[in-house]
Amino acid sequence: MVLEIAGASILVAFGLLVMYWSVEEKFDDKRIIMIFLIGLAAVIAGGWIIFSRITLAVLLTKIAGIVLALVGFFLVTGFPDVTDYQPDGMSKAGILIGLAMLIFGIYLIFFA
C-alpha cells in the first residue's frame, strides 16, 4: 500500500509540474493544451489511486489529527500572550491543554 501511494504522489506531483511548465513555456496553443491534458490526466490518475487505497476513516483521522495539532500549537504559542485580560493561571492551563492536543494530534497524524 505504501508503494502505491508513493507512486500516486509522484504522479500527482509530475502532473502539477507539467501543467505549470505548460503555462510557463511559450508554446503554441495546440501544444500547450496537449501538455496540459497529459498533466491533468496524471493528476487525476494519481488522485484516483490515492483515494481508492485510503479509506474514509483513515482520511478523517488524519484530518482530525491536523486540526488538533494546529489548535494545540496555537494554544501553546499564541494563547499565553494575551495576559492583558486574563490571569496567569489561565495561561498555564492553556499551555497544558494545548500540549495535550498537540501531542494527540501528532499521534493521530503519524500513528493512527
Coordinates of C-alpha atoms in Angstrom, one line a residue:
M1 CA 0.0 0.0 0.0
V2 CA 2.8 2.4 0.8
L3 CA 4.5 1.9 -2.6
E4 CA 1.1 2.5 -4.4
I5 CA 0.6 5.8 -2.5
A6 CA 4.2 6.9 -3.1
G7 CA 3.7 6.2 -6.9
A8 CA 0.5 8.0 -6.9
S9 CA 2.0 11.0 -5.2
I10 CA 4.8 11.1 -7.8
L11 CA 2.1 11.0 -10.5
V12 CA 0.2 13.9 -8.9
A13 CA 3.5 15.9 -8.5
F14 CA 4.5 15.2 -12.1
G15 CA 1.1 16.2 -13.4
L16 CA 1.1 19.5 -11.4
L17 CA 4.7 20.2 -12.6
V18 CA 3.9 19.5 -16.2
M19 CA 0.8 21.7 -16.0
Y20 CA 2.9 24.5 -14.5
W21 CA 5.5 24.1 -17.3
S22 CA 2.9 24.2 -20.0
V23 CA 1.6 27.5 -18.8
E24 CA 5.2 28.9 -18.2
E25 CA 6.6 28.0 -21.6
K26 CA 6.0 29.9 -24.8
F27 CA 4.5 27.1 -27.0
D28 CA 1.7 27.4 -29.5
D29 CA -1.9 26.8 -28.3
K30 CA -2.2 23.2 -29.6
R31 CA 1.0 22.0 -27.9
I32 CA 0.1 23.8 -24.6
I33 CA -3.3 22.1 -24.5
M34 CA -1.8 18.7 -25.2
I35 CA 0.8 19.0 -22.4
F36 CA -1.8 20.4 -20.0
L37 CA -4.1 17.5 -20.7
I38 CA -1.3 15.0 -20.1
G39 CA -0.6 16.7 -16.8
L40 CA -4.3 16.7 -15.9
A41 CA -4.6 13.0 -16.7
A42 CA -1.6 12.3 -14.4
V43 CA -3.1 14.3 -11.5
I44 CA -6.5 12.5 -12.0
A45 CA -4.8 9.1 -12.1
G46 CA -2.7 9.8 -9.1
G47 CA -5.6 11.1 -7.1
W48 CA -7.7 8.1 -8.1
I49 CA -5.1 5.8 -6.8
I50 CA -4.7 7.7 -3.5
F51 CA -8.4 8.0 -2.8
S52 CA -9.1 4.4 -3.8
R53 CA -6.5 3.0 -1.4
I54 CA -7.1 5.2 1.6
T55 CA -10.3 4.6 3.5
L56 CA -12.6 7.3 4.7
A57 CA -11.9 6.5 8.3
V58 CA -8.1 6.9 7.8
L59 CA -8.6 10.2 5.9
L60 CA -10.9 11.6 8.6
T61 CA -8.5 10.5 11.3
K62 CA -5.6 12.4 9.6
I63 CA -7.7 15.5 9.1
A64 CA -8.7 15.4 12.8
G65 CA -5.1 15.0 13.8
I66 CA -4.1 18.0 11.7
V67 CA -6.9 20.2 13.2
L68 CA -6.0 19.1 16.8
A69 CA -2.3 19.7 16.2
L70 CA -2.9 23.2 14.8
V71 CA -5.2 24.2 17.6
G72 CA -2.8 22.7 20.2
F73 CA 0.1 24.6 18.6
F74 CA -1.9 27.8 18.7
L75 CA -2.7 27.2 22.4
V76 CA 0.9 26.6 23.2
T77 CA 2.4 29.5 21.3
G78 CA -0.4 32.1 21.0
F79 CA -2.7 31.7 24.0
P80 CA -0.2 32.7 26.7
D81 CA 0.5 36.1 25.1
V82 CA -2.9 37.5 25.9
T83 CA -2.3 38.2 29.6
D84 CA -3.9 41.7 29.4
Y85 CA -7.4 40.4 30.2
Q86 CA -6.8 37.0 31.9
P87 CA -5.0 35.8 35.0
D88 CA -1.6 34.0 34.7
G89 CA -3.2 30.7 35.8
M90 CA -5.2 30.6 32.6
S91 CA -2.0 30.8 30.6
K92 CA -0.7 27.7 32.3
A93 CA -4.0 25.9 31.7
G94 CA -3.9 26.9 28.1
I95 CA -0.4 25.6 27.7
L96 CA -1.4 22.3 29.3
I97 CA -4.4 21.8 27.2
G98 CA -2.5 22.9 24.1
L99 CA 0.3 20.4 24.7
A100 CA -2.2 17.6 25.2
M101 CA -4.0 18.5 22.0
L102 CA -0.7 18.9 20.1
I103 CA 0.6 15.5 21.2
F104 CA -2.7 13.7 20.5
G105 CA -2.9 15.4 17.1
I106 CA 0.7 14.3 16.2
Y107 CA -0.2 10.8 17.3
L108 CA -3.2 10.7 15.1
I109 CA -1.3 12.1 12.1
F110 CA 1.6 9.7 12.3
F111 CA 0.5 6.5 14.1
A112 CA -3.3 6.1 13.8

